[in-house]
Short mmCIF file of C-alpha atoms and ligand atoms in Angstrom, two decimals:
data_model
loop_
_atom_site.label_atom_id
_atom_site.label_comp_id
_atom_site.label_asym_id
_atom_site.label_seq_id
_atom_site.Cartn_x
_atom_site.Cartn_y
_atom_site.Cartn_z
CA MET A 104 84.43 148.88 128.95
CA THR A 105 82.70 150.17 131.89
CA ASP A 106 80.24 152.91 131.13
CA ARG A 107 78.92 153.90 134.28
CA GLU A 108 79.09 157.66 133.24
CA THR A 109 76.98 157.03 129.93
CA ASN A 110 74.12 154.91 130.98
CA SER A 111 72.13 156.09 128.15
CA TYR A 112 72.26 152.36 126.70
CA GLY A 113 69.10 150.34 126.92
CA LYS A 114 68.35 148.32 129.89
CA LEU A 115 68.76 144.61 129.95
CA LEU A 116 65.97 142.21 131.48
CA ILE A 117 67.56 138.96 132.59
CA VAL A 118 64.96 136.11 132.89
CA GLY A 119 65.58 132.95 135.06
CA LEU A 120 66.59 131.36 138.03
CA ALA A 121 67.88 132.62 141.69
CA CYS A 122 68.78 130.22 144.03
CA VAL A 123 70.98 129.89 147.18
CA ASP A 124 74.27 128.16 146.64
CA ILE A 125 75.94 126.62 149.73
CA VAL A 126 79.31 126.34 148.39
CA ASN A 127 81.82 124.03 150.01
CA VAL A 128 85.27 124.60 149.35
CA ALA A 129 87.27 121.25 149.55
CA ALA A 130 91.02 120.90 149.22
CA VAL A 131 90.56 117.55 147.16
CA TYR A 132 87.18 116.23 145.76
CA PRO A 133 85.68 113.94 148.31
CA THR A 134 85.59 110.18 148.08
CA GLU A 135 82.25 108.77 148.57
CA ASP A 136 81.41 107.67 152.40
CA THR A 137 84.37 109.64 153.66
CA ASP A 138 84.58 112.70 156.16
CA GLN A 139 86.55 115.71 155.29
CA LYS A 140 87.10 119.35 156.84
CA LEU A 141 86.34 121.88 154.32
CA LEU A 142 88.51 124.79 153.63
CA ASP A 143 85.68 127.14 153.48
CA GLN A 144 81.79 127.24 153.45
CA GLN A 145 79.60 130.07 152.26
CA VAL A 146 75.79 130.71 151.68
CA ASN A 147 75.68 132.93 148.75
CA ARG A 148 73.14 133.95 146.18
CA GLY A 149 73.17 131.90 143.07
CA GLY A 150 71.29 130.85 139.82
CA ASN A 151 72.45 131.85 136.22
CA ALA A 152 70.23 134.68 135.69
CA THR A 153 71.13 136.47 138.99
CA ASN A 154 74.82 135.53 138.52
CA THR A 155 74.76 137.03 134.96
CA SER A 156 72.80 140.05 136.33
CA VAL A 157 75.26 141.05 139.18
CA VAL A 158 78.23 141.01 136.64
CA LEU A 159 76.34 143.00 134.15
CA SER A 160 75.70 145.54 136.84
CA GLN A 161 79.30 145.89 137.83
CA LEU A 162 80.13 146.17 134.14
CA GLY A 163 78.05 149.47 134.03
CA SER A 164 75.01 148.08 132.35
CA PRO A 165 71.48 149.07 133.67
CA VAL A 166 69.93 145.58 134.48
CA GLU A 167 66.94 143.94 136.01
CA TRP A 168 66.29 140.45 137.16
CA PHE A 169 62.96 138.85 136.53
CA GLY A 170 62.06 135.43 138.04
CA THR A 171 60.31 133.99 141.09
CA LEU A 172 61.15 134.25 144.73
CA ALA A 173 59.94 132.56 147.81
CA THR A 174 59.30 134.77 150.78
CA ASP A 175 61.39 132.52 153.35
CA ASN A 176 64.37 133.56 155.46
CA LEU A 177 66.67 132.15 152.50
CA ALA A 178 65.17 134.40 149.96
CA ASP A 179 66.75 137.19 151.78
CA VAL A 180 70.27 136.06 150.85
CA ILE A 181 69.06 136.61 147.28
CA THR A 182 67.42 139.95 147.54
CA GLU A 183 70.24 141.46 149.76
CA ASP A 184 72.78 140.31 147.28
CA LEU A 185 71.07 141.87 144.08
CA GLU A 186 70.54 145.04 146.15
CA LYS A 187 74.18 145.20 147.07
CA TYR A 188 75.04 145.11 143.13
CA GLY A 189 72.46 147.68 142.12
CA VAL A 190 70.29 145.06 140.28
CA ILE A 191 66.80 145.96 139.71
CA CYS A 192 63.90 143.33 140.90
CA ASP A 193 60.95 145.43 140.65
CA ASN A 194 58.81 142.97 138.89
CA VAL A 195 59.74 139.76 140.56
CA ARG A 196 56.95 137.46 141.39
CA GLN A 197 56.79 136.23 145.03
CA TYR A 198 55.27 133.06 146.38
CA ASP A 199 54.24 132.52 150.07
CA ASN A 200 54.75 128.99 151.51
CA CYS A 201 57.39 127.88 149.23
CA VAL A 202 61.04 126.94 149.68
CA THR A 203 63.94 128.79 147.94
CA PRO A 204 65.46 126.71 145.48
CA LEU A 205 68.94 125.38 147.05
CA SER A 206 72.20 124.17 145.29
CA CYS A 207 74.93 122.29 147.26
CA VAL A 208 78.07 123.05 145.51
CA ILE A 209 81.44 121.41 145.92
CA VAL A 210 84.44 123.71 144.67
CA ASN A 211 87.57 121.57 144.39
CA ALA A 212 90.19 124.09 145.40
CA SER A 213 93.12 122.29 143.58
CA SER A 214 91.49 122.57 140.38
CA GLY A 215 88.71 125.23 140.56
CA SER A 216 86.26 122.64 139.30
CA ARG A 217 82.46 122.97 140.69
CA THR A 218 79.95 120.15 141.24
CA ILE A 219 76.39 121.26 141.71
CA LEU A 220 73.61 119.37 143.22
CA HIS A 221 70.28 121.40 143.01
CA LYS A 222 66.88 121.14 144.13
CA ASN A 223 63.78 123.26 143.59
CA LYS A 224 61.40 121.68 146.03
CA THR A 225 58.53 123.94 145.47
CA LEU A 226 58.86 127.39 144.01
CA PRO A 227 56.86 127.65 140.71
CA GLU A 228 58.61 128.60 137.62
CA LEU A 229 57.84 132.24 135.94
CA ASP A 230 54.53 132.30 134.33
CA PRO A 231 53.91 134.13 131.04
CA LYS A 232 51.09 135.99 132.56
CA ASP A 233 53.61 137.60 134.98
CA PHE A 234 55.63 138.56 131.67
CA GLU A 235 52.45 140.02 130.32
CA LYS A 236 52.51 142.72 133.12
CA LEU A 237 55.81 144.02 132.02
CA ASP A 238 56.29 147.52 130.37
CA LEU A 239 58.39 146.06 127.66
CA GLY A 240 59.28 149.63 126.47
CA LYS A 241 61.79 149.83 129.06
CA TYR A 242 64.28 147.38 127.70
CA SER A 243 66.54 147.14 124.88
CA TRP A 244 67.65 143.52 125.36
CA ILE A 245 65.89 140.41 126.98
CA HIS A 246 67.92 137.44 127.72
CA PHE A 247 66.37 134.09 128.84
CA GLU A 248 67.99 131.35 130.62
CA GLY A 249 67.02 128.28 128.79
CA ARG A 250 64.98 126.68 131.51
CA ASN A 251 61.11 126.25 131.47
CA GLN A 252 61.25 126.26 127.63
CA VAL A 253 57.57 126.13 126.73
CA ASN A 254 56.93 129.24 128.97
CA VAL A 255 60.00 131.03 127.66
CA GLU A 256 58.83 130.36 123.89
CA LYS A 257 55.59 132.02 124.91
CA MET A 258 57.23 134.92 126.61
CA ILE A 259 59.59 135.67 123.45
CA SER A 260 56.49 135.47 121.27
CA MET A 261 55.13 138.47 123.61
CA ILE A 262 58.25 140.27 122.43
CA ASP A 263 57.85 139.50 118.96
CA ASP A 264 54.30 141.01 119.09
CA TYR A 265 55.60 143.97 120.77
CA ASN A 266 58.39 144.46 118.31
CA GLU A 267 55.82 144.29 115.46
CA ARG A 268 53.57 146.94 117.08
CA ARG A 269 55.93 149.36 118.25
CA LYS A 270 56.42 152.64 116.33
CA ASP A 271 59.26 155.13 117.17
CA SER A 272 61.26 152.98 119.44
CA LYS A 273 63.96 150.15 118.56
CA PRO A 274 62.95 146.63 118.49
CA ILE A 275 64.12 144.64 121.56
CA THR A 276 66.78 142.24 121.20
CA VAL A 277 66.27 138.63 122.32
CA SER A 278 68.74 136.09 123.41
CA VAL A 279 68.41 132.53 124.93
CA GLU A 280 70.93 130.35 126.84
CA ALA A 281 70.87 126.56 126.14
CA GLU A 282 72.80 125.19 128.80
CA LYS A 283 70.85 122.47 130.85
CA THR A 284 70.78 119.30 129.07
CA ARG A 285 67.51 118.03 130.73
CA ASN A 286 64.56 117.99 128.53
CA ILE A 287 66.34 119.34 125.42
CA THR A 288 63.94 120.21 122.77
CA HIS A 289 65.89 122.80 120.44
CA SER A 290 62.81 124.64 119.29
CA PHE A 291 63.65 127.48 121.46
CA LEU A 292 66.98 127.85 119.72
CA GLN A 293 64.83 129.05 116.68
CA LYS A 294 63.31 132.01 118.69
CA ALA A 295 66.09 134.34 119.34
CA GLU A 296 68.51 136.70 117.58
CA PHE A 297 71.47 135.53 119.79
CA VAL A 298 71.76 132.02 121.07
CA PHE A 299 74.08 130.98 123.89
CA ILE A 300 74.96 127.28 123.71
CA SER A 301 76.98 125.71 126.58
CA LYS A 302 79.70 123.12 126.32
CA ASP A 303 77.51 120.55 128.09
CA TYR A 304 74.50 121.18 125.73
CA SER A 305 76.65 120.88 122.72
CA MET A 306 78.16 117.85 123.95
CA ALA A 307 74.46 116.41 124.75
CA MET A 308 73.78 117.30 121.01
CA GLY A 309 76.52 115.14 120.13
CA TYR A 310 79.17 117.65 119.19
CA ASN A 311 82.74 117.50 120.45
CA SER A 312 84.01 120.87 119.90
CA ALA A 313 82.67 124.55 119.78
CA GLU A 314 83.12 124.96 116.04
CA GLU A 315 81.69 121.75 115.24
CA CYS A 316 78.51 122.59 117.27
CA LEU A 317 78.18 125.96 115.55
CA ASN A 318 78.64 124.33 112.22
CA GLY A 319 76.04 121.76 113.07
CA VAL A 320 73.28 124.18 114.17
CA ARG A 321 73.68 126.21 111.14
CA GLU A 322 73.73 123.07 108.72
CA LYS A 323 70.82 121.68 110.52
CA LYS A 324 68.99 125.28 110.37
CA LEU A 325 68.23 125.11 114.03
CA LEU A 326 68.49 129.11 114.39
CA LYS A 327 66.45 131.67 113.32
CA ILE A 328 67.50 133.15 109.94
CA GLY A 329 70.12 135.99 110.67
CA ALA A 330 70.56 134.81 114.10
CA LYS A 331 74.11 134.64 115.78
CA ALA A 332 75.34 131.66 117.91
CA ILE A 333 77.81 131.65 120.69
CA CYS A 334 79.81 128.76 122.50
CA ALA A 335 81.94 128.67 125.23
CA TRP A 336 84.38 125.86 125.87
CA GLY A 337 86.06 126.12 129.25
CA GLU A 338 89.69 126.64 128.87
CA LYS A 339 89.80 126.69 125.20
CA GLY A 340 87.84 129.89 125.06
CA ALA A 341 84.78 130.82 123.27
CA TRP A 342 83.35 130.81 119.54
CA GLY A 343 80.84 132.86 117.72
CA LEU A 344 78.88 132.23 114.48
CA GLU A 345 78.20 135.18 112.38
CA GLU A 346 75.15 135.87 110.26
CA SER A 347 77.41 135.32 107.30
CA GLY A 348 78.62 131.68 108.61
CA ARG A 349 81.96 133.07 109.56
CA ILE A 350 83.11 131.86 112.71
CA VAL A 351 85.12 133.87 115.06
CA HIS A 352 86.98 133.13 118.38
CA SER A 353 88.32 134.57 121.66
CA PRO A 354 90.90 132.77 123.63
CA THR A 355 90.80 132.76 127.37
CA TYR A 356 92.52 135.16 129.71
CA PRO A 357 93.47 132.69 132.44
CA PRO A 358 94.27 133.86 135.96
CA ILE A 359 97.52 132.89 137.76
CA LYS A 360 95.49 130.17 139.48
CA VAL A 361 92.05 128.79 138.80
CA VAL A 362 90.31 128.43 142.11
CA ASP A 363 86.49 128.47 141.34
CA THR A 364 84.67 127.96 138.17
CA LEU A 365 81.16 128.13 139.68
CA GLY A 366 79.15 130.34 137.34
CA ALA A 367 82.10 130.85 134.73
CA GLY A 368 79.60 130.41 131.89
CA ASP A 369 77.09 132.98 133.49
CA THR A 370 79.92 135.59 133.97
CA PHE A 371 81.01 135.02 130.31
CA ASN A 372 77.30 135.60 129.21
CA ALA A 373 77.37 138.82 131.19
CA GLY A 374 80.48 140.09 129.41
CA VAL A 375 79.00 139.38 125.94
CA LEU A 376 75.68 140.91 126.68
CA HIS A 377 77.26 143.75 127.90
CA ALA A 378 79.34 144.51 124.78
CA LEU A 379 76.46 143.44 122.48
CA ASN A 380 74.01 145.64 124.06
CA ARG A 381 76.41 148.53 123.29
CA GLY A 382 76.63 147.64 119.68
CA ARG A 383 80.21 145.91 119.69
CA THR A 384 80.75 143.27 117.16
CA LEU A 385 80.60 139.56 118.10
CA GLU A 386 84.28 139.25 118.27
CA GLU A 387 84.82 142.16 120.58
CA ALA A 388 81.83 140.79 122.80
CA LEU A 389 83.43 137.28 123.08
CA ARG A 390 86.90 139.00 124.12
CA LEU A 391 85.10 140.63 126.96
CA GLY A 392 83.22 137.46 128.15
CA CYS A 393 86.44 135.52 128.10
CA GLN A 394 88.17 138.61 130.10
CA VAL A 395 85.62 138.94 132.72
CA ALA A 396 85.25 134.97 132.94
CA GLY A 397 88.88 134.59 133.23
CA GLN A 398 88.90 137.05 136.00
CA LYS A 399 86.08 135.39 137.99
CA VAL A 400 87.62 131.88 137.73
CA GLY A 401 90.59 133.24 139.60
CA ARG A 402 88.52 134.19 142.57
CA SER A 403 85.59 132.93 144.45
CA GLY A 404 82.29 134.68 144.06
CA PHE A 405 81.15 137.14 141.49
CA ARG A 406 82.89 140.31 142.27
CA ILE A 407 84.88 141.56 139.42
CA ASP A 408 87.25 144.83 138.80
CA THR A 409 85.73 147.24 136.44
P1 ADP B 146 80.10 126.80 132.15
O1 ADP B 146 80.35 127.55 133.62
O2 ADP B 146 78.90 127.20 131.67
O3 ADP B 146 80.50 125.49 132.33
P2 ADP B 146 82.65 127.22 130.62
O4 ADP B 146 83.39 126.31 131.44
O5 ADP B 146 82.41 126.86 129.23
O6 ADP B 146 81.16 127.62 131.39
O7 ADP B 146 83.31 128.54 130.68
C1 ADP B 146 83.02 129.93 130.24
C2 ADP B 146 84.05 130.87 129.85
O8 ADP B 146 84.80 130.98 131.13
C3 ADP B 146 85.09 130.11 128.97
O9 ADP B 146 85.01 130.54 127.62
C4 ADP B 146 86.47 130.89 129.38
O10 ADP B 146 86.44 132.27 128.95
C5 ADP B 146 86.16 130.99 130.99
N1 ADP B 146 86.96 129.87 131.60
C6 ADP B 146 86.31 128.88 132.20
N2 ADP B 146 87.20 128.14 132.59
C7 ADP B 146 88.52 128.81 132.42
C8 ADP B 146 89.97 128.41 132.83
N3 ADP B 146 90.07 127.36 133.53
N4 ADP B 146 90.79 129.43 132.69
C9 ADP B 146 90.29 130.53 132.14
N5 ADP B 146 89.19 130.74 131.67
C10 ADP B 146 88.18 130.01 131.85
C1 FRU B 147 75.85 128.36 138.27
C2 FRU B 147 74.59 128.19 139.06
C3 FRU B 147 74.59 128.04 140.32
C4 FRU B 147 73.23 127.50 140.70
C5 FRU B 147 73.22 126.38 139.55
C6 FRU B 147 71.79 126.24 139.16
O1 FRU B 147 75.76 128.44 136.87
O2 FRU B 147 73.69 129.20 138.32
O3 FRU B 147 74.81 129.29 140.99
O4 FRU B 147 73.52 126.64 141.89
O5 FRU B 147 73.98 126.97 138.57
O6 FRU B 147 71.66 125.36 138.08
#
């Protein structure tokens, strides 16, 4: 479903983190207080929002990333990679005298599992004042990584105001991702038309399966009226809750060998967003999400076949 030739579809804005990932590929998961030679070590661009952006761009979606960047040398790892993939970064907010957020990742080559240790020492999160400066008329879809939730809610209300004021243009669709389980508040789930709920977030809410989670958020009325929710569940695939309450599912598309699951969810989100922004059904979008995520887990990094 690559549409390079017809980029008449609206531009997506992906809001959230960029960081650097030091990816350590180990033959087996390390035991505490041991010494192991790695199979490989890479210094890569990371962060949910930029991971999703580079996959969207490869699928043929016009995409801009919006977030904060330091001006240290590590920030070049991020900007060079985004440029390589054609992700627009025109409105990024840069901060001097800050350190690029860094993750230390252990990928277990025998299972593909990823263990992430993350630290943002000094770089500020995106400020709603930066969001105010955007020309919202340029975007058809704005997706928020669910971090920095108070500010995310403020930015979404600016989009709501814009949608009410606009005359001829189509309204902007808003989606949010509930992924990190730190500081769960749920209120931001009510703000978007599409809500991505990760397996970790679902489990932190007390649900043991994607279907249980989707039924639960519907029954507890945690979503905005008419909103749709999406829940990916690793090797079981992904489920979606339609406006009618119907639940749809896509199986996974597993590769021959799972080698690297770092950013599988971010890649899945990109496939879903790409399809939905082109007017595809939720079921079709889940399928594309699982297809591109299946490809991703079979290789390291975020290069996908289009
Ligand atoms: P996260 O990176 O947020 O933990 P998940 O593990 O839920 O994300 O995976 C997201 C999607 O990636 C799944 O819905 C599935 O389509 C795909 N995926 C993840 N793990 C595998 C796997 N082992 N085999 C095939 N597909 C996978
Ligand atoms: C993967 C990822 C990594 C990053 C971490 C940040 O989903 O975005 O690239 O190090 O999560 O939490």
